[in-house]
Every structure is written in C-alpha cells, then in structure tokens.
Amino acid sequence: MTTPSTAGTTSTTPPAYLIRGASILGFDVQDLLLRDGVIAAVGHAATAEAPADAAIIDAAGLIALPGMVDLHTHLREPGREDAETVETGSRAAALGGFTAVHAMANSSPVADTAGVVEQVYSLGLASGWVEVRPVGAVTVGLGGERLAELGAMAESRAAVRVFSDDGICVSDPVLMRRALEYVKAFDGVIAQHAQEPRLTEGAQMNEGEVSAVLGLTGWPAVAEESIIARDVLLAQHVGSRLHVCHVSTAGSVEIIRWAKARGIDVTAEVTPHHLLLTDELVRSYDPVYKVNPPLRTADDVHALRAALADGTIDVVGTDHAPHPSEHKECEWAQAAMGMTGLETALSVVQYTMVETGLLDWEGFARVTAVAPAAIGRLGHQGRPIAAGEPAHLILVDPAARWTVDPSTMATKGRNSPFRGLELPGRVRATFYGGHPTVLDGRLASPRPASAPTTDEAPAWNM
Amino acid sequence: MKHLLSTQDLSARNALRLLDVAEEMAAVGEREIKKLPALRGRTVVNLFYEDSTRTRISFEAAAKRLSADVINFAVKGSSVSKGESLKDTAQTLEAMSADAVVIRHPASGAPARLAASGWIDAAVVNAGDGTHEHPTQALLDAFTLRRHRARLGGLPSAGSTLAGLKVLIVGDVLHSRVARSNVWLLTTLGAEVLLAGPPTLLPVGIGSWPCTVFYNLDDALAQRPDAVMMLRLQAERMNAAFFPSTREYSRRWGFDDGRLALLDTMGLDDTVIMHPGPMNRGLEISAAAADSPRSTVLAQVRNGVSVRMAALYLLLSGDPRDDDEPDAHDRTDSPPILIPEGRAS
C-alpha cells in the first residue's frame, strides 16, 4: 500500500481515493473509488471515473469491510481524563478499524442529561477520528431510582438512541419496565448490564471451580441469567426493544435463543475477551484479568462463539474500559474491573471466529458493523460496500501477525489482557466518511470538520 | 523454592523437606540455648495488614531463633485503599533490603501478587491471605499429625508421609484459608481428607476437590477419622444468612460433649481434635473437647514456630535439595542443611 501523495495537504477540494484490488467482504477483488464522502464507484467504473489526482491505494491481499461500529466503549470523558479522553479513545478506535463508537454513560458527571450527551458528542466531532455516539443513562446518576430525561437526550443534537446504566444493572423490575416502555416513543433501546446485585455483592470472579480454589468471592452465572430472563419477558410484555450487553454465560445464550424463537425483540452482545479468555487466567491473581462480567469457563466461551456464529448473539461490543495503571497495579480485590479492547477487537474476532471457520468475513461485517449500526439506529454506518454508499470502510490484512504490546497503543489504558499474545489480522486503513483516519496501519489525520457529508442522519451531519 | 505462597503448588518432596527440617528446628527448641546463627544479618519483615498476634509472634519467634533481624510492619486501618499501595510498600521494603517478607493480608492473592509483581526481590511467605490459603498453618497441622502418628507407632516422625491417615475438617470451608491449605497439603502427603459443613459454607466448585464432602457431621464421624479439625466460625457469617442461628450451627456442626463421648463409644481412642485457634468455646468446639487429652491445640502452636523456622531457613538459605532447581537431584553429597554452632551432640 502506498501513502497517497495528497494526504495531509491543504488542497481545497478533498482528495479522491482509488483503492486498487481489495477483496470485498472477502469475496470478489474490486477497485473502489471514494470521493465526496461516498463510494463513488466500484469495479471498472472506479478506475474509469477516478480523477487524475486521485490517491492510489494498493489493496492487494487486503479485505475491504464496512467500518466497525462499537456499541460499547468507555471513553471516560468527562471526569476521568487520566484514564482516557474522547480524543485518545477515538484514535484507538480508528486504529482498531472502527468508524463509530458508542460512548457509555458512566462518566463523571454521568451522561444523564442533554447537556452531557451533547458535550460528548461535540468532543467527538472535534476529534474527528470516528463518529462518537453518546449513550444516555437510563436513570439519574446511574442511581437506579428515577428515569433520566431520556426524551431530552433523544431530541438533543446527540440524538441518543441507546440508553444504558452500564456498569450497574437496572435491577428494579418496575423501573426497567418503564424504561423499556418509554423509549418506544423515539425508537430507543435499553442496553442492560445484566447483573443481579444481591447475588453479586463483593463478587470478584466467576463462581466455580477456580473461585473455590482461589478464595475469591464468586459471581455466579445465575446472576446474569436471571436478569436476562426477566428482561426478555418484560420486553415482550411491553413490546419494546432490549439489548443485552456483554453476554458471558452459556445459560444466557440459551435464554436469548428461546426469547428470539418467541419473537421477542432482543439483541445481544459479546465482548472479544469473553470469546477467548477463561477464568483459569485468574489463577495468576493479575488484575489485568479482572472484568465485569467476569471471565467464565471454556464451556461458556464455546457457547458464546457458537451463538455469535448462529446469530443468537448479534454483535461484538468491545466494552473497552481503560484504567490508570495504579488501579491495576494492586491486589486483585482492590483493582478496578475492565480491559481495553478497541485496538485488539478485530484480531481477536478473526482469531476466534474467522480462523475457526465459524464466521466468514461477511459474517464478521455483520457482527461488527451491520448489526451494531442497526441496533444503534445509525442508518449510514454498517452499509454495503457499493456505489453510492457512505464511505465508512476499512482495509484489513488478514495474513498479518502481530504481538500485542499495550505500551504502544493509542488508548491511554495499558490494561490489555492480550498482552504478549500473537494475534492475526491488522487494520491497514480506515476511511471515515471518505477520509483516511488510518493509512499504512498508522494514524493519518482526523476527518476535517468541513468534510462532505451524505445528508443522511442529521446527527452525523455537521 | 523462592516463595511459600500456597500448598497447592507445593510438591510432596518440598513439603516433606519442610517437615523434616522442622523436626530439626524442633530439636533446637528443646535445647537450653534455642538459637541458631543461620540467618544472622538477614532481615525478615512481618508485613501484617490484618491483626493476628498469634501468627505474627510465631513468625517473629521463628525468625529470631534463626538470628535474623525482624521488623514488624503493621499496616493500620481496615481499609487498604486509604493508605499506601501494596506496590509502594513493597518498594519501600525493597529499598530497605528486606530478605524475606512475611505477609498477612485480607485480600486473597496479595502474597502471590507481591511475589510475581517485580516490585520486590525478597522471598515472600504467605501468612494468610483472605480466604485463599495459610500454608504455614497447614504445615504445622501436618507436622502435628505426623508426630502424633509417629508417637503411636513408636517410629521416628522424620521422613514419614501421612499415607493412610483420615482427617476430617469441619465448618466454614468457604471462608477458610486454613481448610484450603490443609486440603491440598494433607492430600499431597497421602492423607484422606473428609469435609463436613453446612452446604452454604462449602464453596461452589468443591466437587473437583480431592475430598469426600458430608453435610452431616455425625455421618462424617462414622467414617472413623484419625483427626477432627474444627474450623473457627466467624459470627458475622450469621448475618449473611449462611445459617439460621449460632445455636443451630453449634448443634449440627459443633464438636460438643456428645460428640466427644461418641469418639470414646466408637473406640476411637487415638483420634485427635485439632483447631487452628483462636477458638470460640461453646460454638464450634465445647470447652471439654478443647481441654481434653485429645486436643492438639497447644501442640499446634508450639509446632508452628518449628515449621516457620524451617520455611524461613529453606527460603533464605537456599536449599541444595530443592526440587525446583534443575540439577538438584543429581547431587548425592549435598551438605548438611544446618551447620549450627554448639549443636547438641
């Protein structure tokens, strides 16, 4: 791949990009012409229509995929800028192959008002590396007592559609019912962090054979499964849309499969780390493996992979959760829960799903872009790679192998559980609205605020 | 052995080595001058994040009998988050050239974290971490059992395993670091371990342990154990609905006078009653049981010093017969482990 000569110049007309010989979704090899924020042409037409000054990108051996959409990212701003900022988190996202991320609401102050979600949204626009979609809190201050002003957030400039108290379960069944009902007014979705609070008081890790030996308080699978069972029935009763965050157990998969068979409007998410890692790693007592919900057993990992392959689980969400080092360089019980994930998601999903034959690259695009964009109601993301579509896409080298080194990552978080692991697949380029945020596997430049738009979703336009 | 963190990762060979060295240490304790120069000039830090006078003075006595310099570092306050981080404390001790850190901590895994972190180069001895392990307690229990059996058979204790011995551990296994360390060590040494307690106080996942589990204490006693180890019950467990009342617990799981008499009725004349202390008399153990000739409670305390001397000695002196070292078993002419001045002849 050659770096285009026009990148980084201050030419008045935004450059066009001619991508040569990319395998579209792992299938046909085609040329792509990106111009004015859209895929202007595909195939021979792309070469024919390319202006003379178009930057040429050699994509031989690379796969073109829709830009990934993360439904579950912690950007930490406002409040914990020592852990991450919108700027650093969205740089990490671009490098990881994302063109949109949903910023979770557990910032400080909590994103529970139109003001805070608009602040996060504006920070995203100013950064320009990816589309930053704020998630609104379900309850005021994540307190689980009163509904936040969901309507105001929905109608704000941020046009919030996903609401979540992530980190804390909306455990009160009446409040959960009301939230599910209320968001029907603006086609919203409640993304539930399924964790029965009484069953998980002081919980430190998956409850099972390993916790019994380590003497760490158990987080039983039933604490997740009982909430999911309740919530799918509530969603059915009120006819609303439920999204289950970070599903981690085989039993949860069974309940979601049952609910979908009944026609309940439920979607589900799995994290890359739950597709690969098990609670055996906790034997080291290294808090880099401490996460909520916790790492489970090998049986759970295999059930989650099968569920993602057969569509029971709809999407991969990173639950990217950066923490300052002092929150991990301590005893297990004192350590914060969470792992970084934006810059390793593609590789882990390739490793666990594509290289195992469970998903092809089209399936990869479904779970990392098409389905999450649909859940978040981002009409212009996760689109087909075809003429006239918005140019949110990535070029991936599936043959690359790399060793994870958290110290070189763009995120401020160094808490990657994949540290030292050799993984397949690298993002070579990311195009966000036709603008290359990543080229040659390195950050290029943010999308200028004046870049052309596709006149689709108002919230995405500037 | 660089550290002593758990009994689960202790090989039978290393465990026997520790117990045999402890026998030699016990012999020192019976001399007029109970002191060896083995660790002269070495510094042992007792880093205690939990109050435990018993364990702390046992380690202190052990280190002093080996002529080490002892620094007691009690971290005040129940909330660790209020104070200095473990990392900073460890680096401080490293800067003071501590050779060994004996750590007691309310968080499971804190000693393992200290040993693996690279914050400190010293040998780490786990003196009890959360609800994980308490390896020196298990070693002193094994030592006590071994001596008990040797005395019955008229044989020397050193070199013998616990093969054929049946040990029943009773009570709050879920929260007990003593139980965990004993399960692994006693089975490694060849004993058969039985566990009894209310199902609420036995961990989920116990099915994979090398033990037989009983919910009924009398059913477990019917298996004719050679030793019954009663675990301390923490009264606050009742508030978390692990059992209905202390009286019900005591009736169903306490070693009371009736069960003491039952041992006689069953003809189990050599069965001993063990307790790691401190005891709740009248709760998990009756006063008569605690004070009976079957009780090994004080022998356990005494043996604790010998076992801890052995642990500190082997960790700090470097054991030529250590099976962690690749060429260890090639040496047949290994030097004697102790070269004390004025050794009893």
Coordinates of N, CA and C in Angstrom, one line a residue, chain B residues 211-312:
Chain B
C211 N -11.6 -34.7 47.9 CA -12.1 -34.9 49.2 C -13.5 -35.5 49.1
T212 N -14.0 -36.1 50.2 CA -15.3 -36.5 50.3 C -16.1 -35.5 51.2
V213 N -17.2 -35.1 50.7 CA -18.0 -34.0 51.4 C -19.2 -34.5 52.1
F214 N -19.4 -34.1 53.3 CA -20.6 -34.5 54.1 C -21.3 -33.3 54.6
Y215 N -22.6 -33.4 54.6 CA -23.4 -32.3 55.1 C -23.8 -32.5 56.6
N216 N -23.6 -33.8 57.0 CA -23.9 -34.2 58.3 C -22.7 -34.6 59.1
L217 N -22.4 -33.9 60.2 CA -21.2 -34.2 61.0 C -21.1 -35.6 61.5
D218 N -22.3 -36.1 61.9 CA -22.2 -37.5 62.5 C -22.0 -38.5 61.5
D219 N -22.5 -38.3 60.3 CA -22.2 -39.2 59.2 C -20.7 -39.2 58.9
A220 N -20.1 -38.0 59.0 CA -18.6 -37.9 58.7 C -17.8 -38.6 59.8
L221 N -18.3 -38.4 61.1 CA -17.6 -39.1 62.2 C -17.7 -40.6 62.1
A222 N -18.8 -41.1 61.5 CA -18.9 -42.5 61.4 C -17.9 -43.1 60.4
Q223 N -17.2 -42.3 59.7 CA -16.1 -42.8 58.8 C -14.8 -43.0 59.6
R224 N -14.9 -42.8 61.0 CA -13.8 -43.1 61.9 C -12.5 -42.4 61.5
P225 N -12.5 -41.0 61.6 CA -11.3 -40.2 61.2 C -10.3 -40.4 62.3
D226 N -9.0 -40.2 61.9 CA -7.9 -40.2 62.8 C -7.7 -38.8 63.5
A227 N -8.3 -37.8 62.8 CA -8.2 -36.4 63.4 C -9.4 -35.7 62.9
V228 N -9.9 -34.8 63.8 CA -11.0 -33.9 63.5 C -10.5 -32.5 63.7
M229 N -10.5 -31.8 62.6 CA -10.1 -30.4 62.7 C -11.3 -29.4 62.6
M230 N -11.5 -28.7 63.7 CA -12.6 -27.8 63.7 C -12.2 -26.4 63.3
L231 N -12.9 -25.8 62.3 CA -12.6 -24.5 61.8 C -13.3 -23.4 62.7
R232 N -12.7 -22.3 62.8 CA -13.2 -21.2 63.5 C -14.4 -20.7 62.8
L233 N -15.5 -20.4 63.5 CA -16.7 -19.8 62.9 C -16.7 -18.3 63.2
Q234 N -16.9 -17.5 62.1 CA -16.9 -16.1 62.3 C -18.4 -15.7 62.5
A235 N -18.7 -15.1 63.6 CA -20.1 -14.9 64.0 C -20.8 -14.0 62.9
E236 N -20.1 -13.1 62.2 CA -20.7 -12.3 61.2 C -21.3 -13.1 60.1
R237 N -20.9 -14.3 59.9 CA -21.5 -15.1 58.8 C -23.0 -15.3 59.0
M238 N -23.4 -15.3 60.3 CA -24.8 -15.5 60.5 C -25.7 -14.4 59.9
N239 N -25.1 -13.2 59.9 CA -25.9 -12.0 59.4 C -26.1 -12.2 57.9
A240 N -25.2 -12.9 57.2 CA -25.4 -13.1 55.7 C -26.2 -14.3 55.4
A241 N -26.9 -14.8 56.4 CA -27.9 -15.9 56.1 C -27.2 -17.2 55.7
F242 N -25.9 -17.4 56.2 CA -25.3 -18.7 55.8 C -25.9 -19.8 56.7
F243 N -26.4 -19.5 57.9 CA -27.1 -20.4 58.7 C -28.1 -19.6 59.6
P244 N -29.1 -20.3 60.2 CA -30.1 -19.6 60.9 C -29.7 -19.0 62.2
S245 N -28.9 -19.7 63.0 CA -28.5 -19.1 64.3 C -27.2 -19.9 64.7
T246 N -26.5 -19.2 65.7 CA -25.3 -19.9 66.1 C -25.7 -21.1 66.9
R247 N -26.8 -21.1 67.6 CA -27.2 -22.3 68.3 C -27.4 -23.5 67.4
E248 N -28.2 -23.2 66.3 CA -28.4 -24.3 65.4 C -27.1 -24.8 64.8
Y249 N -26.2 -23.8 64.5 CA -24.9 -24.2 63.9 C -24.2 -25.1 64.9
S250 N -24.2 -24.7 66.2 CA -23.4 -25.4 67.2 C -24.0 -26.8 67.4
R251 N -25.3 -27.0 67.3 CA -25.9 -28.3 67.5 C -25.5 -29.2 66.3
R252 N -25.6 -28.7 65.1 CA -25.4 -29.5 63.9 C -23.9 -29.7 63.6
W253 N -23.1 -28.7 63.8 CA -21.7 -28.7 63.3 C -20.7 -28.5 64.4
G254 N -21.1 -28.3 65.6 CA -20.1 -28.0 66.7 C -19.6 -29.4 67.3
F255 N -18.3 -29.4 67.7 CA -17.8 -30.6 68.3 C -18.1 -30.4 69.8
D256 N -19.3 -31.0 70.2 CA -19.8 -30.8 71.6 C -19.5 -32.0 72.4
D257 N -19.9 -32.0 73.7 CA -19.6 -33.0 74.6 C -20.1 -34.4 74.1
G258 N -21.3 -34.3 73.5 CA -21.9 -35.6 73.0 C -21.0 -36.2 72.0
R259 N -20.5 -35.4 71.1 CA -19.6 -36.0 70.0 C -18.3 -36.4 70.6
L260 N -17.8 -35.7 71.6 CA -16.6 -36.1 72.3 C -16.8 -37.5 72.9
A261 N -17.9 -37.7 73.5 CA -18.2 -39.0 74.1 C -18.4 -40.1 73.0
L262 N -18.9 -39.7 71.9 CA -19.1 -40.6 70.8 C -17.7 -41.2 70.4
L263 N -16.7 -40.4 70.4 CA -15.4 -40.9 70.0 C -15.0 -42.1 70.9
D264 N -15.3 -41.9 72.2 CA -15.0 -43.0 73.2 C -15.8 -44.2 72.9
T265 N -17.1 -44.0 72.6 CA -18.0 -45.1 72.4 C -17.6 -45.9 71.1
M266 N -17.1 -45.1 70.1 CA -16.7 -45.8 68.9 C -15.4 -46.4 69.0
G267 N -14.7 -46.2 70.1 CA -13.4 -46.9 70.3 C -12.3 -46.1 69.6
L268 N -12.5 -44.9 69.2 CA -11.5 -44.1 68.5 C -10.6 -43.5 69.5
D269 N -9.8 -44.3 70.2 CA -9.0 -43.8 71.3 C -7.9 -42.9 70.8
D270 N -7.4 -43.0 69.6 CA -6.3 -42.3 69.1 C -6.7 -41.1 68.3
T271 N -8.0 -40.8 68.1 CA -8.4 -39.7 67.3 C -8.2 -38.4 68.0
V272 N -7.5 -37.5 67.4 CA -7.2 -36.2 68.0 C -8.2 -35.1 67.5
I273 N -8.3 -34.0 68.3 CA -9.1 -32.9 67.9 C -8.2 -31.7 67.7
M274 N -8.3 -31.1 66.5 CA -7.4 -30.0 66.2 C -8.2 -28.7 66.0
H275 N -7.6 -27.6 66.2 CA -8.2 -26.3 66.0 C -7.1 -25.3 65.7
P276 N -7.2 -24.5 64.7 CA -6.2 -23.5 64.4 C -6.1 -22.3 65.3
G277 N -7.2 -22.2 66.1 CA -7.2 -21.0 67.0 C -7.4 -19.7 66.3
P278 N -7.9 -18.7 66.9 CA -8.5 -18.8 68.3 C -9.9 -19.4 68.3
M279 N -10.1 -20.1 69.4 CA -11.4 -21.0 69.4 C -12.5 -20.1 69.9
N280 N -13.7 -20.5 69.4 CA -15.0 -20.0 70.0 C -15.5 -21.1 70.9
R281 N -15.1 -21.1 72.1 CA -15.6 -22.2 73.0 C -17.1 -22.2 73.1
G282 N -17.7 -23.3 73.0 CA -19.2 -23.4 73.1 C -19.9 -23.1 71.8
L283 N -19.1 -22.8 70.8 CA -19.7 -22.6 69.4 C -19.3 -23.7 68.5
E284 N -18.1 -23.7 68.0 CA -17.7 -24.8 67.1 C -17.0 -25.9 67.9
I285 N -16.6 -25.6 69.2 CA -16.0 -26.6 70.0 C -16.4 -26.4 71.4
S286 N -16.7 -27.5 72.1 CA -17.0 -27.3 73.5 C -15.8 -27.2 74.4
A287 N -15.9 -26.6 75.6 CA -14.8 -26.5 76.4 C -14.1 -27.8 76.8
A288 N -15.0 -28.8 77.0 CA -14.5 -30.2 77.4 C -13.7 -30.7 76.2
A289 N -14.1 -30.5 75.0 CA -13.4 -31.1 73.8 C -12.0 -30.3 73.7
A290 N -12.1 -29.0 73.9 CA -10.9 -28.2 73.7 C -9.8 -28.5 74.7
D291 N -10.3 -28.9 75.9 CA -9.3 -29.1 77.0 C -9.1 -30.6 77.2
S292 N -9.6 -31.5 76.4 CA -9.5 -32.9 76.6 C -8.1 -33.3 76.1
P293 N -7.6 -34.5 76.6 CA -6.3 -35.0 76.2 C -6.2 -35.2 74.7
R294 N -7.4 -35.3 74.0 CA -7.4 -35.5 72.5 C -7.0 -34.2 71.8
S295 N -7.1 -33.1 72.5 CA -6.9 -31.8 71.9 C -5.4 -31.6 71.6
T296 N -5.1 -31.1 70.4 CA -3.7 -30.8 70.0 C -3.4 -29.3 69.9
V297 N -4.4 -28.5 70.4 CA -4.3 -27.1 70.2 C -3.0 -26.5 70.6
L298 N -2.5 -26.8 71.7 CA -1.2 -26.2 72.2 C 0.0 -26.8 71.5
A299 N -0.1 -28.1 71.1 CA 1.0 -28.7 70.3 C 1.1 -28.0 69.0
Q300 N -0.1 -27.6 68.4 CA -0.1 -26.9 67.1 C 0.6 -25.6 67.2
V301 N 0.3 -24.9 68.3 CA 1.0 -23.6 68.5 C 2.5 -23.8 68.6
R302 N 2.9 -24.7 69.4 CA 4.3 -25.0 69.6 C 5.0 -25.4 68.3
N303 N 4.4 -26.2 67.5 CA 4.9 -26.7 66.3 C 5.0 -25.6 65.2
G304 N 4.1 -24.6 65.4 CA 4.1 -23.5 64.4 C 5.4 -22.8 64.3
V305 N 6.1 -22.7 65.5 CA 7.4 -22.0 65.5 C 8.4 -22.8 64.7
S306 N 8.4 -24.1 64.9 CA 9.4 -25.0 64.2 C 9.2 -25.0 62.7
V307 N 7.9 -25.1 62.3 CA 7.6 -25.1 60.9 C 8.0 -23.8 60.3
R308 N 7.7 -22.7 60.9 CA 8.1 -21.4 60.4 C 9.6 -21.1 60.3
M309 N 10.3 -21.7 61.3 CA 11.8 -21.6 61.2 C 12.2 -22.4 60.0
A310 N 11.6 -23.5 59.8 CA 12.0 -24.4 58.6 C 11.8 -23.6 57.3
A311 N 10.6 -23.0 57.2 CA 10.2 -22.2 56.0 C 11.2 -21.1 55.8
L312 N 11.5 -20.3 56.8 CA 12.4 -19.1 56.6 C 13.8 -19.6 56.3

